[in-house]
Coordinates of C-alpha atoms in Angstrom, one line a residue:
M4 CA 91.0 108.2 125.4
K5 CA 91.4 110.2 122.2
I6 CA 89.1 110.1 119.2
I7 CA 88.8 112.3 116.1
C8 CA 85.6 112.5 114.1
T9 CA 83.8 115.0 111.9
K10 CA 81.4 117.5 113.4
S11 CA 78.5 116.1 111.3
N12 CA 79.0 112.5 112.4
L13 CA 79.4 113.5 116.0
A14 CA 76.4 115.9 116.0
K15 CA 74.2 113.3 114.4
G16 CA 75.2 110.7 117.0
V17 CA 74.7 113.1 119.9
N18 CA 71.3 114.2 118.6
I19 CA 70.2 110.6 118.4
V20 CA 71.2 109.4 121.9
S21 CA 70.2 112.7 123.5
K22 CA 66.6 111.6 123.2
A23 CA 67.2 109.1 126.0
V24 CA 68.7 111.6 128.4
P25 CA 66.3 112.3 131.3
S26 CA 65.2 115.9 131.9
K27 CA 65.0 115.2 135.6
T28 CA 66.9 112.6 137.6
T29 CA 68.4 111.9 141.0
M30 CA 71.3 110.1 139.3
P31 CA 73.8 112.6 137.8
I32 CA 75.4 109.9 135.7
L33 CA 72.2 109.5 133.7
E34 CA 72.5 113.1 132.6
C35 CA 75.6 112.0 130.6
I36 CA 76.3 110.6 127.2
L37 CA 78.7 107.7 127.3
I38 CA 81.5 107.8 124.7
D39 CA 82.9 104.3 124.5
A40 CA 86.0 103.8 122.4
T41 CA 87.2 100.7 124.2
T42 CA 86.9 98.5 121.0
D43 CA 87.4 99.3 117.3
I44 CA 84.2 101.4 117.1
I45 CA 83.0 104.6 118.7
K46 CA 79.7 104.1 120.5
L47 CA 77.6 106.8 122.0
T48 CA 75.0 105.7 124.6
A49 CA 72.3 107.4 126.8
N50 CA 69.9 105.7 129.1
D51 CA 67.2 106.9 131.4
M52 CA 66.5 103.4 132.7
E53 CA 63.2 103.3 130.8
L54 CA 64.6 104.1 127.4
G55 CA 68.1 103.6 126.2
I56 CA 69.7 104.5 122.9
E57 CA 73.0 103.4 121.5
T58 CA 74.5 104.5 118.2
I59 CA 77.8 103.9 116.4
I60 CA 79.6 106.9 114.7
E61 CA 82.4 106.9 112.3
G62 CA 85.7 108.3 113.4
D63 CA 89.4 107.4 114.3
I64 CA 90.3 106.0 117.7
I65 CA 93.8 107.3 118.6
Q66 CA 93.7 106.0 122.1
K67 CA 91.1 103.6 123.5
G68 CA 89.0 104.5 126.5
V69 CA 85.6 105.4 127.8
I70 CA 84.1 108.5 129.5
A71 CA 80.7 110.0 130.4
I72 CA 80.1 113.6 129.5
D73 CA 77.3 115.8 130.7
A74 CA 74.8 115.6 127.7
K75 CA 73.5 119.2 127.9
I76 CA 76.9 120.9 127.8
F77 CA 78.4 118.4 125.3
S78 CA 75.6 118.7 122.8
E79 CA 75.7 122.5 123.0
I80 CA 79.5 122.5 122.5
V81 CA 79.3 120.2 119.5
R82 CA 76.4 122.2 118.0
K83 CA 78.3 125.4 118.1
L84 CA 81.7 124.2 117.0
P85 CA 82.9 124.9 113.4
D86 CA 82.2 122.4 110.6
N87 CA 85.4 120.5 110.8
E88 CA 87.1 117.6 112.6
I89 CA 86.6 117.4 116.3
T90 CA 89.2 115.9 118.7
I91 CA 88.0 114.6 122.1
E92 CA 90.8 113.7 124.5
S93 CA 90.6 112.8 128.1
D94 CA 93.4 112.3 130.7
S95 CA 93.7 110.0 133.7
N96 CA 91.8 112.5 135.8
L97 CA 88.9 112.5 133.3
Q98 CA 89.6 116.1 132.3
T99 CA 88.4 116.2 128.8
M100 CA 89.6 118.5 126.0
I101 CA 87.3 119.1 123.0
T102 CA 89.2 120.8 120.1
C103 CA 88.0 122.0 116.7
E104 CA 90.1 124.4 114.6
K105 CA 91.0 127.2 117.1
A106 CA 88.3 126.4 119.6
K107 CA 89.3 124.5 122.7
F108 CA 87.0 123.4 125.5
S109 CA 88.2 121.8 128.7
I110 CA 85.5 120.1 130.8
S111 CA 85.3 117.5 133.5
A112 CA 83.9 114.1 132.6
K113 CA 82.8 111.2 134.7
S114 CA 84.0 107.6 134.8
G115 CA 82.3 105.4 132.3
E116 CA 82.3 102.5 134.8
D117 CA 79.4 104.1 136.7
F118 CA 77.2 104.4 133.6
S119 CA 74.2 102.1 133.2
Y120 CA 74.7 100.3 129.9
L121 CA 71.8 99.1 127.8
P122 CA 70.4 95.9 129.2
Y123 CA 71.4 92.8 127.3
I124 CA 68.3 91.5 125.5
E125 CA 67.9 87.9 124.6
K126 CA 66.1 88.4 121.3
A127 CA 63.9 85.6 119.9
E128 CA 62.1 86.3 116.7
S129 CA 62.5 89.8 115.1
I130 CA 60.0 91.3 112.7
T131 CA 61.3 93.4 109.9
L132 CA 59.5 96.3 108.2
S133 CA 60.5 99.4 106.3
Q134 CA 61.4 102.5 108.2
F135 CA 58.8 104.4 106.2
T136 CA 56.0 102.0 107.3
L137 CA 56.9 102.2 111.0
K138 CA 57.3 106.0 110.9
E139 CA 53.9 106.2 109.2
L140 CA 52.2 103.8 111.6
I141 CA 53.4 105.9 114.5
R142 CA 52.4 109.2 112.9
Q143 CA 48.9 107.9 112.1
T144 CA 48.1 106.7 115.6
I145 CA 50.3 108.6 118.2
F146 CA 48.0 111.6 118.5
S147 CA 45.4 109.6 120.4
I148 CA 47.4 108.3 123.3
A149 CA 46.6 109.8 126.7
D150 CA 49.2 112.3 127.9
N151 CA 48.7 111.7 131.6
D152 CA 49.5 108.7 133.8
S153 CA 46.0 108.1 135.2
N154 CA 45.9 104.9 133.2
K155 CA 49.4 103.9 132.2
L156 CA 48.2 101.6 129.4
M157 CA 46.6 104.6 127.6
T158 CA 50.1 106.3 127.4
G159 CA 51.3 103.5 125.2
E160 CA 50.3 101.9 121.9
L161 CA 49.3 98.3 121.4
F162 CA 51.5 96.4 118.9
E163 CA 49.7 93.2 117.9
I164 CA 51.1 90.7 115.5
D165 CA 48.9 88.1 114.0
E166 CA 50.6 86.0 111.4
N167 CA 51.5 88.5 108.7
I168 CA 49.5 91.5 110.0
L169 CA 50.8 94.1 112.4
K170 CA 48.1 96.1 114.1
V171 CA 48.9 99.3 116.0
V172 CA 46.3 100.7 118.4
S173 CA 46.1 103.9 120.6
L174 CA 43.3 105.3 122.7
D175 CA 42.7 108.1 125.2
G176 CA 39.2 107.5 126.4
H177 CA 37.6 109.7 123.8
R178 CA 38.8 108.1 120.6
I179 CA 40.6 105.1 119.2
S180 CA 43.1 104.9 116.3
I181 CA 43.8 101.7 114.6
R182 CA 46.3 101.0 111.7
K183 CA 47.1 97.7 110.1
T184 CA 50.0 96.8 107.8
E185 CA 50.9 93.6 106.0
L186 CA 54.3 92.1 106.9
T187 CA 56.4 90.2 104.4
K188 CA 56.1 86.9 106.2
K189 CA 54.1 85.2 109.0
Y190 CA 55.2 85.7 112.6
Q191 CA 54.3 84.2 116.0
S192 CA 51.3 86.0 117.5
R193 CA 52.2 88.6 120.1
K194 CA 50.7 91.6 121.9
V195 CA 52.8 94.2 123.6
V196 CA 52.2 97.8 124.8
V197 CA 55.1 100.2 123.8
P198 CA 55.3 103.5 125.6
G199 CA 54.2 106.5 123.5
K200 CA 57.4 108.4 124.5
T201 CA 59.6 105.6 123.0
L202 CA 57.6 105.7 119.8
M203 CA 57.8 109.5 119.5
E204 CA 61.6 109.4 119.9
V205 CA 62.1 106.4 117.6
S206 CA 59.9 108.2 115.0
K207 CA 62.2 111.3 115.2
I208 CA 65.3 109.1 114.5
L209 CA 63.9 106.9 111.7
S210 CA 65.0 108.1 108.3
G211 CA 61.5 107.2 106.9
E212 CA 63.0 105.8 103.7
A213 CA 61.0 103.0 102.1
D214 CA 64.2 100.9 101.2
S215 CA 65.7 101.1 104.7
T216 CA 64.5 98.6 107.2
V217 CA 64.0 98.4 111.0
C218 CA 64.0 95.2 113.1
L219 CA 61.7 95.0 116.1
S220 CA 62.3 92.3 118.8
F221 CA 60.2 91.8 121.9
T222 CA 60.8 90.1 125.2
D223 CA 58.4 89.9 128.2
N224 CA 59.7 93.3 129.4
H225 CA 61.4 95.1 126.6
V226 CA 61.2 96.1 122.9
V227 CA 64.3 96.6 120.8
F228 CA 64.4 98.7 117.6
E229 CA 67.5 98.2 115.4
F230 CA 68.3 100.4 112.4
D231 CA 71.1 102.4 110.8
N232 CA 73.8 101.6 113.4
T233 CA 71.4 102.5 116.2
I234 CA 69.8 100.4 118.9
V235 CA 66.8 101.6 120.9
V236 CA 65.8 99.6 124.0
S237 CA 62.7 100.4 125.9
R238 CA 60.7 98.9 128.7
L239 CA 57.2 97.8 127.8
I240 CA 54.1 98.9 129.7
E241 CA 52.9 96.0 131.8
G242 CA 49.2 94.9 131.9
E243 CA 46.6 93.6 129.5
Y244 CA 45.5 96.2 126.9
F245 CA 41.8 97.1 126.5
R246 CA 39.6 94.8 124.6
I247 CA 39.3 96.9 121.5
D248 CA 37.1 94.5 119.5
Q249 CA 34.3 94.9 122.0
M250 CA 34.3 98.7 121.3
L251 CA 34.1 98.3 117.5
S252 CA 30.9 97.8 115.7
S253 CA 30.0 97.3 112.1
D254 CA 26.4 98.4 112.7
Y255 CA 25.3 101.8 111.4
E256 CA 22.2 103.7 110.6
T257 CA 23.9 106.5 108.6
K258 CA 26.7 106.1 106.1
V259 CA 28.4 109.2 104.6
K260 CA 30.9 109.4 101.8
I261 CA 32.6 112.8 101.6
N262 CA 35.7 114.5 100.1
K263 CA 38.3 114.3 102.8
K264 CA 40.1 117.5 101.9
E265 CA 36.9 119.5 101.8
L266 CA 35.8 118.2 105.2
L267 CA 39.2 118.8 106.8
S268 CA 39.4 122.3 105.4
C269 CA 35.9 123.2 106.6
I270 CA 36.6 121.9 110.2
D271 CA 39.9 123.7 110.2
R272 CA 38.2 127.0 109.3
A273 CA 35.6 126.5 112.0
T274 CA 38.3 126.1 114.7
L275 CA 39.5 129.7 113.9
L276 CA 36.6 130.7 116.2
V277 CA 37.7 128.5 119.1
K278 CA 40.2 129.7 121.6
E279 CA 42.9 127.5 122.9
G280 CA 41.5 125.2 125.6
D281 CA 37.9 126.2 124.8
K282 CA 35.8 123.0 124.3
K283 CA 33.3 124.1 121.7
P284 CA 31.8 121.3 119.6
I285 CA 31.4 121.3 115.9
I286 CA 27.7 120.5 115.1
I287 CA 27.2 118.3 112.1
N288 CA 23.8 118.1 110.5
I289 CA 23.7 115.2 108.0
M290 CA 20.9 115.5 105.4
D291 CA 20.3 114.1 101.9
E292 CA 23.3 115.0 99.7
V293 CA 24.4 117.8 102.1
M294 CA 26.4 117.9 105.4
E295 CA 26.0 121.2 107.3
L296 CA 28.8 122.1 109.7
R297 CA 28.4 124.8 112.2
I298 CA 30.2 126.2 115.3
K299 CA 29.4 129.0 117.7
S300 CA 31.7 130.6 120.2
Q301 CA 32.3 133.9 122.0
L302 CA 34.3 135.0 118.9
G303 CA 31.4 134.4 116.5
S304 CA 29.8 131.7 114.5
M305 CA 30.3 129.9 111.2
N306 CA 28.4 127.5 109.1
E307 CA 29.2 125.7 105.9
E308 CA 27.7 123.0 103.6
I309 CA 29.5 120.2 101.9
M310 CA 28.1 117.9 99.3
I311 CA 27.9 114.2 100.4
S312 CA 26.7 110.8 99.4
K313 CA 24.4 109.4 102.1
E314 CA 22.8 106.2 103.0
G315 CA 20.3 105.8 105.9
K316 CA 18.9 108.3 108.3
D317 CA 19.4 112.1 108.8
L318 CA 21.4 112.9 111.9
L319 CA 22.4 115.8 114.1
I320 CA 25.6 115.1 116.1
G321 CA 28.4 117.1 117.8
F322 CA 32.2 116.3 118.0
N323 CA 35.3 117.8 119.4
P324 CA 36.7 119.4 116.1
K325 CA 40.3 118.6 117.1
F326 CA 39.6 114.9 117.2
L327 CA 38.2 114.9 113.7
I328 CA 41.1 117.0 112.4
D329 CA 43.7 114.7 113.9
A330 CA 42.1 111.6 112.2
L331 CA 41.5 113.2 108.8
R332 CA 45.0 114.7 108.6
V333 CA 46.6 111.2 108.6
I334 CA 44.2 109.6 106.1
E335 CA 45.6 109.6 102.6
D336 CA 42.4 108.7 100.8
E337 CA 40.7 111.3 98.7
E338 CA 37.3 110.3 99.9
V339 CA 36.4 109.0 103.4
T340 CA 33.5 107.0 104.6
I341 CA 31.9 107.8 108.0
Y342 CA 29.6 105.3 109.8
L343 CA 27.2 106.6 112.5
M344 CA 24.5 105.1 114.6
N345 CA 22.9 107.9 116.6
A346 CA 23.9 111.2 118.3
K347 CA 25.2 109.4 121.4
A348 CA 27.1 106.6 119.7
P349 CA 30.7 106.9 118.4
C350 CA 31.3 107.5 114.7
F351 CA 33.7 105.3 112.7
I352 CA 35.9 106.5 109.9
R353 CA 37.3 103.5 108.1
D354 CA 38.2 102.1 104.7
E355 CA 36.7 98.9 103.2
K356 CA 39.8 96.8 104.0
E357 CA 39.9 98.3 107.5
S358 CA 43.5 99.1 107.1
Y359 CA 42.6 102.1 109.3
V360 CA 39.8 102.6 111.8
Y361 CA 39.2 105.9 113.7
L362 CA 36.6 105.8 116.4
I363 CA 35.5 109.2 117.8
L364 CA 33.0 109.7 120.6
P365 CA 30.4 112.4 120.1
V366 CA 30.0 115.3 122.6
N367 CA 26.7 116.6 124.1
F368 CA 25.6 119.9 122.6
N369 CA 22.6 122.2 122.7
A370 CA 20.6 121.4 119.6
G371 CA 19.8 125.1 119.2
V372 CA 23.5 126.0 118.7

């Protein structure tokens, strides 16, 4: 095999597929990136058997062939080569020469025949949305997936399609994040749980441009993302997702409208007094026209008041400040509405159309804090 391509094209392709190279594996071939130049295009592929990524890069094929190169050393070599054309040439013994200007590397490759190609997916209906929308949906929900495997479903996000509405849901046992977006046409109803790891990696690769699209296809076991000469195939998480609707309530005894930026800045300041890993709640005292926020830790204490518009009862309630910050950071609205029932029931931050809903459970605190 012999191919020639620019450093920028090769580096971009390697960077994309590297996201599917496993950090630990008992199969050395999976630690490789496959360079496939057996047809008229140059394809790079990586696959950890749960997540697989394939991308096409521009370049010239001088001699057709296929090889698998150790991803770590290959990406480091490509990254540090001069900004010029790179030639990759392998002989019959799979000894591979990577040349750029005066730099020459000779490394051993593996046979491409042993590599696990992406599974062939029989795609039925695909939904199409802008890369910007998908990237935003992930950003606005991914922070509330669980980061351990005690419940596998919590490590993924629910993608629910109902006619022309796509709803994305994540939860970790302490909070729920829900985002809805309108699709350009109606689709068949479907519910799948996509691994959080897949969504994080897809989000990094998406350009995020409003006029670029991404196609999503689902089977019983897989989800496929197709965009910009790149295909991402991932296994879905099996099992029935939690019944979210039973956890959501429209009842409230206190309704607060507040400037989002002021509230976020105030909570952010309060966390200056909280050490990493220290679970100090922020105490919120809701009164007529004023919300008082206070926090107390070994480092000191802080309290601050923010003007609000309130309907209903006064309330004293405590929250994990990080959970409030995570939700507020991804809300674009200038003013947010918070619905509360009592000091032991979750609060809901939602807009009137319910295009977003953030549910956060309160934490116990000593009222004398």
